[in-house]
């Protein structure tokens, strides 16, 4: 999960983050380089608990990021999300880019609730990218309808969601599988 997250985060950020040019001294000569501008704010927001595994290597790609945890759980009967932990800042600085990390996008309720919390704090959907291991059509449709133009980077798009709200074929509970619980 961590390696998949690293690859998807790289793809999500590849042409999205502002860069600056500079020079570095190699063992042979000075070289002109382009790198991510560390002055531009980037937030990583893993949806607990499974999002921790997918976001584990984010700092290896984006060392200047800040990570804010967001805990949402889905009621297994109603499939509606509820927040149990929110350490997002009350106001997110203008221009901040946000990567929301949620391994499983099934019905879309949790990811929409997470993005709504970010929008309430001043972020626009154009400043947000979503990284997921597995997504399903209901979640992608819900995101597309509510946040047109939002980009989702998923390792796989599975075909359906069953009556319990599980992705089929899916990979089971991503948190349980990541943490052996």
PDB file of C-alpha atoms in Angstrom:
ATOM      1  CA  UNK A   1       0.000   0.000   0.000  1.00  0.00           C
ATOM      2  CA  UNK A   2       2.849   2.390   0.840  1.00  0.00           C
ATOM      3  CA  UNK A   3       4.611   1.807  -2.472  1.00  0.00           C
ATOM      4  CA  UNK A   4       1.376   2.209  -4.432  1.00  0.00           C
ATOM      5  CA  UNK A   5       0.774   5.464  -2.562  1.00  0.00           C
ATOM      6  CA  UNK A   6       4.228   6.750  -3.460  1.00  0.00           C
ATOM      7  CA  UNK A   7       3.656   6.038  -7.148  1.00  0.00           C
ATOM      8  CA  UNK A   8       0.163   7.573  -7.213  1.00  0.00           C
ATOM      9  CA  UNK A   9       1.271  10.664  -5.269  1.00  0.00           C
ATOM     10  CA  UNK A  10       4.085  11.179  -7.757  1.00  0.00           C
ATOM     11  CA  UNK A  11       1.627  10.960 -10.662  1.00  0.00           C
ATOM     12  CA  UNK A  12      -0.842  13.311  -8.964  1.00  0.00           C
ATOM     13  CA  UNK A  13       1.850  15.936  -8.354  1.00  0.00           C
ATOM     14  CA  UNK A  14       3.915  15.568 -11.497  1.00  0.00           C
ATOM     15  CA  UNK A  15       2.520  18.561 -13.418  1.00  0.00           C
ATOM     16  CA  UNK A  16       0.546  20.184 -10.602  1.00  0.00           C
ATOM     17  CA  UNK A  17       3.042  21.723  -8.211  1.00  0.00           C
ATOM     18  CA  UNK A  18       4.920  24.939  -8.970  1.00  0.00           C
ATOM     19  CA  UNK A  19       8.623  24.588  -9.621  1.00  0.00           C
ATOM     20  CA  UNK A  20      11.644  26.856  -9.436  1.00  0.00           C
ATOM     21  CA  UNK A  21      15.027  26.638 -11.084  1.00  0.00           C
ATOM     22  CA  UNK A  22      18.330  26.695  -9.318  1.00  0.00           C
ATOM     23  CA  UNK A  23      21.841  25.391  -9.492  1.00  0.00           C
ATOM     24  CA  UNK A  24      23.476  22.517  -7.692  1.00  0.00           C
ATOM     25  CA  UNK A  25      27.081  21.478  -7.526  1.00  0.00           C
ATOM     26  CA  UNK A  26      27.646  17.941  -8.732  1.00  0.00           C
ATOM     27  CA  UNK A  27      31.003  16.219  -8.183  1.00  0.00           C
ATOM     28  CA  UNK A  28      31.942  17.286 -11.730  1.00  0.00           C
ATOM     29  CA  UNK A  29      30.286  20.654 -12.429  1.00  0.00           C
ATOM     30  CA  UNK A  30      27.491  23.078 -11.604  1.00  0.00           C
ATOM     31  CA  UNK A  31      24.144  22.015 -13.058  1.00  0.00           C
ATOM     32  CA  UNK A  32      20.915  23.915 -13.605  1.00  0.00           C
ATOM     33  CA  UNK A  33      17.954  22.075 -12.055  1.00  0.00           C
ATOM     34  CA  UNK A  34      14.216  22.447 -11.654  1.00  0.00           C
ATOM     35  CA  UNK A  35      12.562  21.372  -8.408  1.00  0.00           C
ATOM     36  CA  UNK A  36       9.311  21.762  -6.464  1.00  0.00           C
ATOM     37  CA  UNK A  37       9.059  25.193  -4.889  1.00  0.00           C
ATOM     38  CA  UNK A  38       9.245  24.527  -1.116  1.00  0.00           C
ATOM     39  CA  UNK A  39       7.663  27.927  -0.377  1.00  0.00           C
ATOM     40  CA  UNK A  40       4.311  26.819  -1.868  1.00  0.00           C
ATOM     41  CA  UNK A  41       2.112  25.109   0.759  1.00  0.00           C
ATOM     42  CA  UNK A  42       1.109  21.499   0.192  1.00  0.00           C
ATOM     43  CA  UNK A  43      -1.065  19.502   2.599  1.00  0.00           C
ATOM     44  CA  UNK A  44      -1.455  15.740   2.759  1.00  0.00           C
ATOM     45  CA  UNK A  45      -4.720  14.632   4.363  1.00  0.00           C
ATOM     46  CA  UNK A  46      -4.932  10.880   4.928  1.00  0.00           C
ATOM     47  CA  UNK A  47      -8.377   9.555   5.828  1.00  0.00           C
ATOM     48  CA  UNK A  48      -7.787   7.405   8.899  1.00  0.00           C
ATOM     49  CA  UNK A  49      -6.917   4.723   9.384  1.00  0.00           C
ATOM     50  CA  UNK A  50      -6.242   3.058   6.050  1.00  0.00           C
ATOM     51  CA  UNK A  51      -5.098   6.341   4.518  1.00  0.00           C
ATOM     52  CA  UNK A  52      -2.006   6.230   6.745  1.00  0.00           C
ATOM     53  CA  UNK A  53      -0.613   3.245   4.846  1.00  0.00           C
ATOM     54  CA  UNK A  54      -1.239   4.817   1.431  1.00  0.00           C
ATOM     55  CA  UNK A  55       0.298   8.135   2.563  1.00  0.00           C
ATOM     56  CA  UNK A  56       3.294   6.558   4.308  1.00  0.00           C
ATOM     57  CA  UNK A  57       5.835   7.559   1.643  1.00  0.00           C
ATOM     58  CA  UNK A  58       4.380  10.986   0.779  1.00  0.00           C
ATOM     59  CA  UNK A  59       7.242  12.816   2.483  1.00  0.00           C
ATOM     60  CA  UNK A  60       9.800  11.005   0.312  1.00  0.00           C
ATOM     61  CA  UNK A  61       8.290  12.755  -2.707  1.00  0.00           C
ATOM     62  CA  UNK A  62       7.092  15.960  -1.032  1.00  0.00           C
ATOM     63  CA  UNK A  63       9.433  16.688   1.883  1.00  0.00           C
ATOM     64  CA  UNK A  64       7.999  20.159   2.563  1.00  0.00           C
ATOM     65  CA  UNK A  65       4.402  18.996   3.105  1.00  0.00           C
ATOM     66  CA  UNK A  66       2.310  19.202   6.235  1.00  0.00           C
ATOM     67  CA  UNK A  67       0.117  16.252   7.154  1.00  0.00           C
ATOM     68  CA  UNK A  68      -3.289  16.721   8.784  1.00  0.00           C
ATOM     69  CA  UNK A  69      -5.261  13.664   9.879  1.00  0.00           C
ATOM     70  CA  UNK A  70      -8.948  13.272   9.253  1.00  0.00           C
ATOM     71  CA  UNK A  71     -10.861  10.418  10.851  1.00  0.00           C
ATOM     72  CA  UNK A  72     -14.139   9.435   9.241  1.00  0.00           C
ATOM     73  CA  UNK A  73     -16.048   6.223   9.787  1.00  0.00           C
ATOM     74  CA  UNK A  74     -18.895   4.881   7.754  1.00  0.00           C
ATOM     75  CA  UNK A  75     -22.029   3.591   9.451  1.00  0.00           C
ATOM     76  CA  UNK A  76     -22.362   0.042   8.115  1.00  0.00           C
ATOM     77  CA  UNK A  77     -26.172   0.252   7.976  1.00  0.00           C
ATOM     78  CA  UNK A  78     -26.796   3.735   6.563  1.00  0.00           C
ATOM     79  CA  UNK A  79     -23.404   3.981   4.774  1.00  0.00           C
ATOM     80  CA  UNK A  80     -23.223   7.617   5.957  1.00  0.00           C
ATOM     81  CA  UNK A  81     -19.886   8.972   7.207  1.00  0.00           C
ATOM     82  CA  UNK A  82     -19.277  10.616  10.566  1.00  0.00           C
ATOM     83  CA  UNK A  83     -16.200  12.513  11.721  1.00  0.00           C
ATOM     84  CA  UNK A  84     -14.378  11.179  14.781  1.00  0.00           C
ATOM     85  CA  UNK A  85     -11.113  13.127  14.392  1.00  0.00           C
ATOM     86  CA  UNK A  86     -10.426  16.388  12.605  1.00  0.00           C
ATOM     87  CA  UNK A  87      -7.107  18.181  13.013  1.00  0.00           C
ATOM     88  CA  UNK A  88      -7.489  20.354   9.917  1.00  0.00           C
ATOM     89  CA  UNK A  89      -6.682  24.014  10.528  1.00  0.00           C
ATOM     90  CA  UNK A  90      -9.738  26.273  10.833  1.00  0.00           C
ATOM     91  CA  UNK A  91      -8.539  28.308   7.835  1.00  0.00           C
ATOM     92  CA  UNK A  92      -6.310  26.833   5.162  1.00  0.00           C
ATOM     93  CA  UNK A  93      -3.936  29.381   3.609  1.00  0.00           C
ATOM     94  CA  UNK A  94      -4.916  30.634   0.182  1.00  0.00           C
ATOM     95  CA  UNK A  95      -3.290  28.734  -2.653  1.00  0.00           C
ATOM     96  CA  UNK A  96      -2.552  25.616  -0.607  1.00  0.00           C
ATOM     97  CA  UNK A  97      -2.643  22.448  -2.648  1.00  0.00           C
ATOM     98  CA  UNK A  98      -4.202  19.445  -0.904  1.00  0.00           C
ATOM     99  CA  UNK A  99      -3.769  15.728  -1.515  1.00  0.00           C
ATOM    100  CA  UNK A 100      -6.583  13.731   0.075  1.00  0.00           C
ATOM    101  CA  UNK A 101      -5.538  10.116   0.588  1.00  0.00           C
ATOM    102  CA  UNK A 102      -8.371   7.578   0.878  1.00  0.00           C
ATOM    103  CA  UNK A 103      -7.538   4.009  -0.192  1.00  0.00           C
ATOM    104  CA  UNK A 104     -11.093   2.871  -0.945  1.00  0.00           C
ATOM    105  CA  UNK A 105     -13.607   5.013  -2.841  1.00  0.00           C
ATOM    106  CA  UNK A 106     -16.786   2.927  -2.769  1.00  0.00           C
ATOM    107  CA  UNK A 107     -20.021   4.898  -2.370  1.00  0.00           C
ATOM    108  CA  UNK A 108     -18.233   8.247  -2.226  1.00  0.00           C
ATOM    109  CA  UNK A 109     -19.773   9.380   1.054  1.00  0.00           C
ATOM    110  CA  UNK A 110     -16.525   9.541   3.026  1.00  0.00           C
ATOM    111  CA  UNK A 111     -14.447  11.290   0.367  1.00  0.00           C
ATOM    112  CA  UNK A 112     -17.198  13.848  -0.321  1.00  0.00           C
ATOM    113  CA  UNK A 113     -17.476  14.576   3.425  1.00  0.00           C
ATOM    114  CA  UNK A 114     -13.697  15.046   3.613  1.00  0.00           C
ATOM    115  CA  UNK A 115     -13.628  17.428   0.646  1.00  0.00           C
ATOM    116  CA  UNK A 116     -16.596  19.351   2.078  1.00  0.00           C
ATOM    117  CA  UNK A 117     -14.557  19.932   5.262  1.00  0.00           C
ATOM    118  CA  UNK A 118     -11.697  21.311   3.167  1.00  0.00           C
ATOM    119  CA  UNK A 119     -14.010  23.539   1.115  1.00  0.00           C
ATOM    120  CA  UNK A 120     -15.491  24.876   4.379  1.00  0.00           C
ATOM    121  CA  UNK A 121     -11.960  25.975   5.281  1.00  0.00           C
ATOM    122  CA  UNK A 122     -11.358  27.921   2.063  1.00  0.00           C
ATOM    123  CA  UNK A 123      -9.966  25.340  -0.357  1.00  0.00           C
ATOM    124  CA  UNK A 124     -11.462  25.044  -3.839  1.00  0.00           C
ATOM    125  CA  UNK A 125     -11.823  21.701  -5.589  1.00  0.00           C
ATOM    126  CA  UNK A 126      -9.220  22.866  -8.138  1.00  0.00           C
ATOM    127  CA  UNK A 127      -6.644  22.876  -5.299  1.00  0.00           C
ATOM    128  CA  UNK A 128      -7.459  19.265  -4.342  1.00  0.00           C
ATOM    129  CA  UNK A 129      -6.366  15.940  -5.791  1.00  0.00           C
ATOM    130  CA  UNK A 130      -7.531  12.566  -4.508  1.00  0.00           C
ATOM    131  CA  UNK A 131      -5.286   9.514  -4.268  1.00  0.00           C
ATOM    132  CA  UNK A 132      -6.878   6.082  -3.860  1.00  0.00           C
ATOM    133  CA  UNK A 133      -5.862   2.431  -4.195  1.00  0.00           C
ATOM    134  CA  UNK A 134      -9.248   1.248  -5.500  1.00  0.00           C
ATOM    135  CA  UNK A 135     -12.231   3.262  -6.718  1.00  0.00           C
ATOM    136  CA  UNK A 136     -15.710   2.259  -7.866  1.00  0.00           C
ATOM    137  CA  UNK A 137     -18.137   3.979 -10.250  1.00  0.00           C
ATOM    138  CA  UNK A 138     -20.604   5.250  -7.576  1.00  0.00           C
ATOM    139  CA  UNK A 139     -17.857   7.202  -5.789  1.00  0.00           C
ATOM    140  CA  UNK A 140     -16.372   8.559  -9.000  1.00  0.00           C
ATOM    141  CA  UNK A 141     -19.817   9.656 -10.210  1.00  0.00           C
ATOM    142  CA  UNK A 142     -20.606  11.361  -6.902  1.00  0.00           C
ATOM    143  CA  UNK A 143     -17.271  13.209  -6.972  1.00  0.00           C
ATOM    144  CA  UNK A 144     -17.765  14.234 -10.598  1.00  0.00           C
ATOM    145  CA  UNK A 145     -21.250  15.572  -9.910  1.00  0.00           C
ATOM    146  CA  UNK A 146     -20.345  17.499  -6.765  1.00  0.00           C
ATOM    147  CA  UNK A 147     -16.823  18.657  -7.711  1.00  0.00           C
ATOM    148  CA  UNK A 148     -16.535  18.957 -11.515  1.00  0.00           C
ATOM    149  CA  UNK A 149     -12.922  18.906 -12.652  1.00  0.00           C
ATOM    150  CA  UNK A 150     -11.613  17.181  -9.512  1.00  0.00           C
ATOM    151  CA  UNK A 151      -8.793  14.768 -10.369  1.00  0.00           C
ATOM    152  CA  UNK A 152      -8.698  11.280  -8.841  1.00  0.00           C
ATOM    153  CA  UNK A 153      -5.620   9.059  -9.079  1.00  0.00           C
ATOM    154  CA  UNK A 154      -6.526   5.433  -8.427  1.00  0.00           C
ATOM    155  CA  UNK A 155      -4.503   2.254  -8.727  1.00  0.00           C
ATOM    156  CA  UNK A 156      -7.587   0.397  -9.971  1.00  0.00           C
ATOM    157  CA  UNK A 157     -11.217   1.073 -10.833  1.00  0.00           C
ATOM    158  CA  UNK A 158     -13.342  -1.910  -9.912  1.00  0.00           C
ATOM    159  CA  UNK A 159     -16.708  -2.560 -11.506  1.00  0.00           C
ATOM    160  CA  UNK A 160     -19.265  -2.238  -8.726  1.00  0.00           C
ATOM    161  CA  UNK A 161     -20.289  -1.755  -5.123  1.00  0.00           C
ATOM    162  CA  UNK A 162     -22.434  -4.402  -3.436  1.00  0.00           C
ATOM    163  CA  UNK A 163     -25.481  -3.852  -1.189  1.00  0.00           C
ATOM    164  CA  UNK A 164     -23.202  -3.520   1.863  1.00  0.00           C
ATOM    165  CA  UNK A 165     -21.268  -0.694   0.207  1.00  0.00           C
ATOM    166  CA  UNK A 166     -18.175  -2.832  -0.445  1.00  0.00           C
ATOM    167  CA  UNK A 167     -16.177  -2.544  -3.651  1.00  0.00           C
ATOM    168  CA  UNK A 168     -16.397  -5.698  -5.781  1.00  0.00           C
ATOM    169  CA  UNK A 169     -14.031  -7.402  -6.322  1.00  0.00           C
ATOM    170  CA  UNK A 170     -12.139  -4.908  -4.131  1.00  0.00           C
ATOM    171  CA  UNK A 171      -9.499  -5.918  -1.623  1.00  0.00           C
ATOM    172  CA  UNK A 172     -11.431  -6.109   1.630  1.00  0.00           C
ATOM    173  CA  UNK A 173     -10.952  -3.678   4.500  1.00  0.00           C
ATOM    174  CA  UNK A 174      -7.860  -1.659   3.564  1.00  0.00           C
ATOM    175  CA  UNK A 175      -7.166  -0.686   7.184  1.00  0.00           C
ATOM    176  CA  UNK A 176      -7.397  -4.264   8.442  1.00  0.00           C
ATOM    177  CA  UNK A 177      -5.181  -5.494   5.618  1.00  0.00           C
ATOM    178  CA  UNK A 178      -2.607  -2.740   6.116  1.00  0.00           C
ATOM    179  CA  UNK A 179      -2.354  -3.144   9.878  1.00  0.00           C
ATOM    180  CA  UNK A 180      -3.109  -6.897  10.216  1.00  0.00           C
ATOM    181  CA  UNK A 181      -6.094  -6.368  12.501  1.00  0.00           C
TER     182      UNK A 181
END
